[in-house]
Amino acid sequence: MLKIGVIGLGNIAQKAYLPVMAQMQDRVDWVLCTRQPAKLAQLQAQYHLESGCLSFDTLLEQPLDAVFIHTPTATHYQYVKQALLHGLHVFVDKPLSENPLEVAELYKLAASKERLLTVGFNRRFAPFLQKLNHLPDKQLINITKTRVATSQPTPFAIYDLMIHTIDTALFLADSLGTNYKIRPYCQQDANGNLQLAQLTIETPRQLISATLNMQSGTNQEIASLQTPHGLFTVDNLTRYTTQAAEDSRIQTAADWTPTLETRGFAPMIDTFITALETNGANPVPLESSLLTHQLCHEMVHFTK
């Protein structure tokens, strides 16, 4: 059985990770870590998880195989580096870092230690986006995320929200190779809050776009893909639409399908654990994740 630490037990961990982890105790002994004794006791009781500790240093003293890191982005570099230097595999929330030099350094360290460093891009594992990804002859790929009257500083919005549209677009695209062009666009208000951003990637065979609209009239996430065989769309990860010359079909997630399954969290965690058990490949390939982080950096740089 694997023994895996979990540090950072806030909102994301409680909503998206701990419910899945609690169902995997036949495969993993989870060790929760927080500096707050009351929170530790409450979450251990809620999810029936026996092991816990009150500091990251204490966590690293245990015979762990890996660690899940769900702390604020600013702490990722420190915690990931410390874990890798202890010889542990690492799963960390996106982004790995907002500094591309730190991202490159941590991936290089992981490679030197022969450890997995996996960034939690859950959309890659959402069943309907997996279905889109397997379509042949992709021509146009469009990923759009919208928010209702939302004000966030541009760097935060790009690394918190637009990073998903960029990474999903790269996941669905063929390998970009070296012959591609990028065209960034950002619109901000007078206070430096992001209003609208789009990244277009042109390759010899595909046109790819990732868009974030912070001033839309709806909260939505749409992935659309065009091929010679039709138009294929995934709405909010829960509805898959096929439109062709002579046919139109809609498929929705079954009523009983858990939200963490349709949004990709459950299969993502399972895939990472399976990779540890089987010495398998990184569920989120290094090259693709590096490019996602680099493009986010370029979007932020474009606005300055």
Coordinates of C-alpha atoms in Angstrom, one line a residue:
M1 CA 0.0 0.0 0.0
L2 CA 1.2 3.5 -0.8
K3 CA 1.7 6.1 1.9
I4 CA 1.0 9.7 0.7
G5 CA 1.0 13.0 2.5
V6 CA -1.6 15.8 1.8
I7 CA -0.7 19.4 2.8
G8 CA -3.0 22.3 2.3
L9 CA -6.5 21.3 3.6
G10 CA -8.5 24.4 2.4
N11 CA -11.5 24.8 0.2
I12 CA -10.0 23.1 -2.9
A13 CA -8.8 20.1 -1.0
Q14 CA -12.0 19.6 0.8
K15 CA -14.2 20.0 -2.2
A16 CA -12.2 18.2 -4.9
Y17 CA -9.7 15.9 -3.3
L18 CA -10.5 14.6 0.1
P19 CA -13.9 13.1 -1.0
V20 CA -12.0 11.0 -3.6
M21 CA -9.1 10.2 -1.3
A22 CA -11.5 8.9 1.3
Q23 CA -12.7 6.3 -1.2
M24 CA -9.2 5.1 -2.0
Q25 CA -8.1 3.9 1.4
D26 CA -7.7 0.3 0.2
R27 CA -4.8 1.6 -2.0
V28 CA -3.4 4.5 0.0
D29 CA -2.7 5.4 3.6
W30 CA -3.3 9.2 3.5
V31 CA -1.5 11.4 6.0
L32 CA -3.2 14.8 6.4
C33 CA -1.0 17.8 7.3
T34 CA -2.1 21.2 8.7
R35 CA -0.9 23.6 11.3
Q36 CA -4.4 23.8 12.8
P37 CA -5.1 20.9 15.3
A38 CA -8.9 21.5 15.3
K39 CA -9.1 21.4 11.5
L40 CA -7.0 18.2 11.4
A41 CA -9.2 16.5 13.9
Q42 CA -12.4 17.6 12.2
L43 CA -11.2 16.5 8.7
Q44 CA -9.9 13.1 10.0
A45 CA -13.2 12.4 11.6
Q46 CA -15.2 13.6 8.6
Y47 CA -13.3 11.5 6.0
H48 CA -12.4 8.6 8.4
L49 CA -8.6 9.2 7.8
E50 CA -6.5 8.1 10.7
S51 CA -3.0 9.5 10.0
G52 CA -2.2 13.2 10.4
C53 CA 0.5 15.7 11.5
L54 CA 0.9 19.4 12.2
S55 CA 3.9 20.4 10.2
F56 CA 5.5 19.7 6.8
D57 CA 8.8 18.8 8.3
T58 CA 7.0 16.2 10.5
L59 CA 5.2 14.9 7.4
L60 CA 8.5 14.5 5.6
E61 CA 9.9 12.4 8.5
Q62 CA 7.4 9.7 7.6
P63 CA 8.1 6.9 5.1
L64 CA 6.1 8.5 2.3
D65 CA 5.9 7.6 -1.4
A66 CA 4.4 10.9 -2.5
V67 CA 2.8 14.1 -1.4
F68 CA -0.2 16.1 -2.6
I69 CA 0.3 19.9 -2.3
H70 CA -2.8 22.1 -2.1
T71 CA -1.3 25.2 -0.5
P72 CA -1.3 28.7 -2.0
T73 CA 0.6 29.1 -5.2
A74 CA 3.3 31.3 -3.6
T75 CA 4.3 28.3 -1.4
H76 CA 4.5 25.7 -4.2
Y77 CA 8.1 26.2 -5.1
Q78 CA 9.3 25.7 -1.5
Y79 CA 7.2 22.7 -0.8
V80 CA 7.6 21.0 -4.1
K81 CA 11.4 21.4 -4.0
Q82 CA 11.6 20.1 -0.4
A83 CA 9.5 17.1 -1.3
L84 CA 11.5 16.2 -4.4
L85 CA 14.8 16.6 -2.4
H86 CA 13.3 14.0 0.0
G87 CA 12.8 11.6 -3.0
L88 CA 9.1 11.9 -3.1
H89 CA 6.7 12.0 -6.1
V90 CA 4.7 15.2 -6.1
F91 CA 1.2 16.1 -7.2
V92 CA 0.5 19.9 -7.0
D93 CA -2.3 22.2 -7.8
K94 CA -2.0 24.5 -10.8
P95 CA 0.0 26.6 -11.4
L96 CA 3.2 24.9 -10.4
S97 CA 4.6 28.5 -10.1
E98 CA 4.1 31.9 -11.7
N99 CA 7.8 32.1 -12.4
P100 CA 8.9 30.1 -15.5
L101 CA 12.4 29.7 -14.2
E102 CA 11.1 28.0 -11.1
V103 CA 8.9 25.8 -13.2
A104 CA 11.8 24.7 -15.3
E105 CA 14.0 24.2 -12.2
L106 CA 11.5 22.0 -10.5
Y107 CA 10.9 19.8 -13.5
K108 CA 14.6 19.4 -13.9
L109 CA 15.0 18.4 -10.3
A110 CA 12.1 15.9 -10.6
A111 CA 13.9 14.4 -13.6
S112 CA 17.2 14.1 -11.8
K113 CA 15.5 12.4 -8.9
E114 CA 13.4 10.2 -11.3
R115 CA 10.3 11.3 -9.5
L116 CA 6.9 12.3 -11.0
L117 CA 6.0 15.9 -10.8
T118 CA 2.3 16.2 -11.8
V119 CA 0.4 19.5 -12.0
G120 CA -3.4 19.1 -11.4
F121 CA -4.9 20.1 -14.7
N122 CA -8.2 18.3 -14.1
R123 CA -9.8 19.1 -17.4
R124 CA -7.5 16.8 -19.2
F125 CA -9.2 13.9 -17.4
A126 CA -12.8 15.0 -17.8
P127 CA -14.5 12.1 -19.7
F128 CA -16.1 14.3 -22.4
L129 CA -12.9 16.2 -23.1
Q130 CA -11.1 12.9 -23.3
K131 CA -13.7 12.0 -25.9
L132 CA -13.0 15.2 -27.8
N133 CA -9.2 14.5 -27.6
H134 CA -9.6 11.2 -29.5
L135 CA -11.2 12.7 -32.5
P136 CA -9.1 12.6 -35.7
D137 CA -8.3 15.4 -38.2
K138 CA -8.7 18.3 -35.8
Q139 CA -8.7 21.7 -37.6
L140 CA -10.0 24.4 -35.3
I141 CA -9.9 24.2 -31.5
N142 CA -11.7 26.9 -29.4
I143 CA -11.7 26.9 -25.6
T144 CA -13.8 29.7 -23.9
K145 CA -14.4 30.5 -20.3
T146 CA -16.7 33.3 -19.2
R147 CA -17.5 35.0 -15.9
V148 CA -20.2 37.5 -14.9
A149 CA -18.9 41.0 -14.0
T150 CA -15.7 39.6 -12.3
S151 CA -12.8 41.9 -11.2
Q152 CA -9.5 40.3 -10.7
P153 CA -5.9 41.6 -11.4
T154 CA -4.7 40.4 -14.8
P155 CA -1.9 38.1 -13.5
F156 CA -4.2 36.4 -11.0
A157 CA -7.0 35.9 -13.6
I158 CA -4.6 34.4 -16.1
Y159 CA -3.0 32.0 -13.7
D160 CA -6.2 31.1 -11.9
L161 CA -8.7 30.9 -14.8
M162 CA -7.2 31.3 -18.2
I163 CA -4.5 28.7 -17.5
H164 CA -7.4 26.1 -17.8
T165 CA -8.4 27.3 -21.3
I166 CA -4.8 27.4 -22.4
D167 CA -4.0 24.0 -21.0
T168 CA -7.2 22.4 -22.4
A169 CA -6.4 23.8 -25.8
L170 CA -2.9 22.4 -25.8
F171 CA -4.3 19.0 -24.5
L172 CA -6.7 18.8 -27.4
A173 CA -4.2 20.0 -30.0
D174 CA -1.8 18.0 -31.9
S175 CA 1.9 18.5 -31.0
L176 CA 2.8 22.0 -31.9
G177 CA 6.3 21.2 -32.9
T178 CA 8.5 24.3 -33.5
N179 CA 6.7 25.9 -36.4
Y180 CA 3.9 27.8 -34.7
K181 CA 2.9 31.4 -34.0
I182 CA 1.2 32.9 -31.0
R183 CA -1.0 36.0 -30.9
P184 CA -1.9 37.3 -27.5
Y185 CA -4.6 39.8 -26.7
C186 CA -5.6 41.4 -23.4
Q187 CA -8.0 44.1 -22.4
Q188 CA -7.8 45.6 -18.9
D189 CA -9.7 48.3 -17.1
A190 CA -8.0 51.4 -15.6
N191 CA -7.2 49.4 -12.4
G192 CA -5.4 46.6 -14.1
N193 CA -8.2 44.1 -13.8
L194 CA -8.6 41.7 -16.7
Q195 CA -11.7 42.2 -18.8
L196 CA -11.0 40.0 -21.9
A197 CA -8.0 37.9 -23.0
Q198 CA -7.4 35.6 -25.9
L199 CA -4.4 33.6 -27.0
T200 CA -4.4 32.3 -30.6
I201 CA -1.9 29.7 -31.8
E202 CA -1.4 29.1 -35.5
T203 CA 0.3 25.9 -36.7
P204 CA 0.6 24.5 -40.3
R205 CA -2.4 22.3 -39.6
Q206 CA -4.5 23.8 -36.8
L207 CA -5.9 27.1 -35.5
I208 CA -6.2 27.1 -31.8
S209 CA -7.7 29.7 -29.5
A210 CA -8.1 30.1 -25.7
T211 CA -10.3 32.9 -24.4
L212 CA -11.3 34.3 -21.1
N213 CA -14.1 36.9 -20.8
M214 CA -14.5 38.3 -17.3
Q215 CA -17.4 40.6 -18.2
S216 CA -19.8 38.1 -19.8
G217 CA -23.4 37.7 -18.9
T218 CA -22.9 34.0 -17.9
N219 CA -20.6 31.7 -16.2
Q220 CA -19.7 29.1 -18.8
E221 CA -16.9 26.9 -20.1
I222 CA -17.1 25.7 -23.7
A223 CA -14.7 23.5 -25.7
S224 CA -15.4 23.2 -29.4
L225 CA -13.5 21.3 -32.0
Q226 CA -14.0 21.3 -35.8
T227 CA -13.0 18.5 -38.1
P228 CA -14.0 17.5 -41.7
H229 CA -16.5 15.3 -40.0
G230 CA -18.4 17.9 -38.1
L231 CA -18.5 20.3 -35.1
F232 CA -18.0 18.8 -31.6
T233 CA -18.7 20.8 -28.5
V234 CA -18.5 20.2 -24.7
D235 CA -20.5 22.5 -22.5
N236 CA -19.4 22.9 -18.8
L237 CA -17.8 19.4 -19.0
T238 CA -21.3 17.9 -18.7
R239 CA -22.8 17.9 -22.3
Y240 CA -21.3 16.6 -25.5
T241 CA -22.8 17.8 -28.8
T242 CA -22.1 16.4 -32.2
Q243 CA -23.2 18.4 -35.3
A244 CA -22.7 17.0 -38.8
A245 CA -24.3 17.5 -42.2
E246 CA -27.0 14.9 -41.7
D247 CA -27.0 14.3 -37.9
S248 CA -27.1 16.1 -34.6
R249 CA -26.7 14.4 -31.3
I250 CA -26.5 15.5 -27.6
Q251 CA -25.0 13.3 -24.9
T252 CA -25.2 14.3 -21.2
A253 CA -23.5 12.8 -18.2
A254 CA -25.7 10.3 -16.5
D255 CA -27.7 11.7 -13.5
W256 CA -25.9 9.5 -11.1
T257 CA -22.4 10.5 -12.3
P258 CA -20.6 12.3 -9.4
T259 CA -19.5 15.9 -10.2
L260 CA -15.8 15.0 -9.3
E261 CA -16.0 12.4 -12.1
T262 CA -17.4 14.6 -14.8
R263 CA -15.0 17.4 -13.9
G264 CA -12.0 15.1 -14.1
F265 CA -10.8 15.2 -10.5
A266 CA -11.6 11.6 -9.6
P267 CA -10.0 10.1 -12.8
M268 CA -7.0 12.5 -12.4
I269 CA -6.2 11.3 -8.9
D270 CA -6.8 7.7 -9.9
T271 CA -4.4 8.0 -12.8
F272 CA -1.7 9.6 -10.6
I273 CA -2.0 6.8 -8.0
T274 CA -1.9 4.1 -10.8
A275 CA 1.2 5.7 -12.2
L276 CA 2.9 5.4 -8.8
E277 CA 1.7 1.8 -8.4
T278 CA 2.9 0.8 -11.9
N279 CA 5.9 3.0 -12.3
G280 CA 4.0 4.6 -15.2
A281 CA 4.4 7.8 -17.2
N282 CA 3.5 11.3 -15.8
P283 CA -0.3 11.8 -16.3
V284 CA 0.4 15.4 -17.3
P285 CA 3.5 15.3 -19.7
L286 CA 6.3 17.7 -18.7
E287 CA 6.6 19.3 -22.2
S288 CA 2.9 20.2 -22.3
S289 CA 2.8 21.6 -18.8
L290 CA 5.9 23.6 -19.4
L291 CA 4.3 25.2 -22.5
T292 CA 1.1 26.0 -20.6
H293 CA 3.1 27.8 -17.9
Q294 CA 5.2 29.6 -20.5
L295 CA 2.2 30.8 -22.5
C296 CA 0.6 32.1 -19.3
H297 CA 3.8 34.0 -18.5
E298 CA 3.7 35.5 -22.0
M299 CA 0.1 36.6 -21.6
V300 CA 1.0 38.4 -18.4
H301 CA 4.1 39.9 -19.9
F302 CA 2.0 41.1 -22.9
T303 CA -0.1 43.3 -20.7
K304 CA 2.9 45.2 -19.1

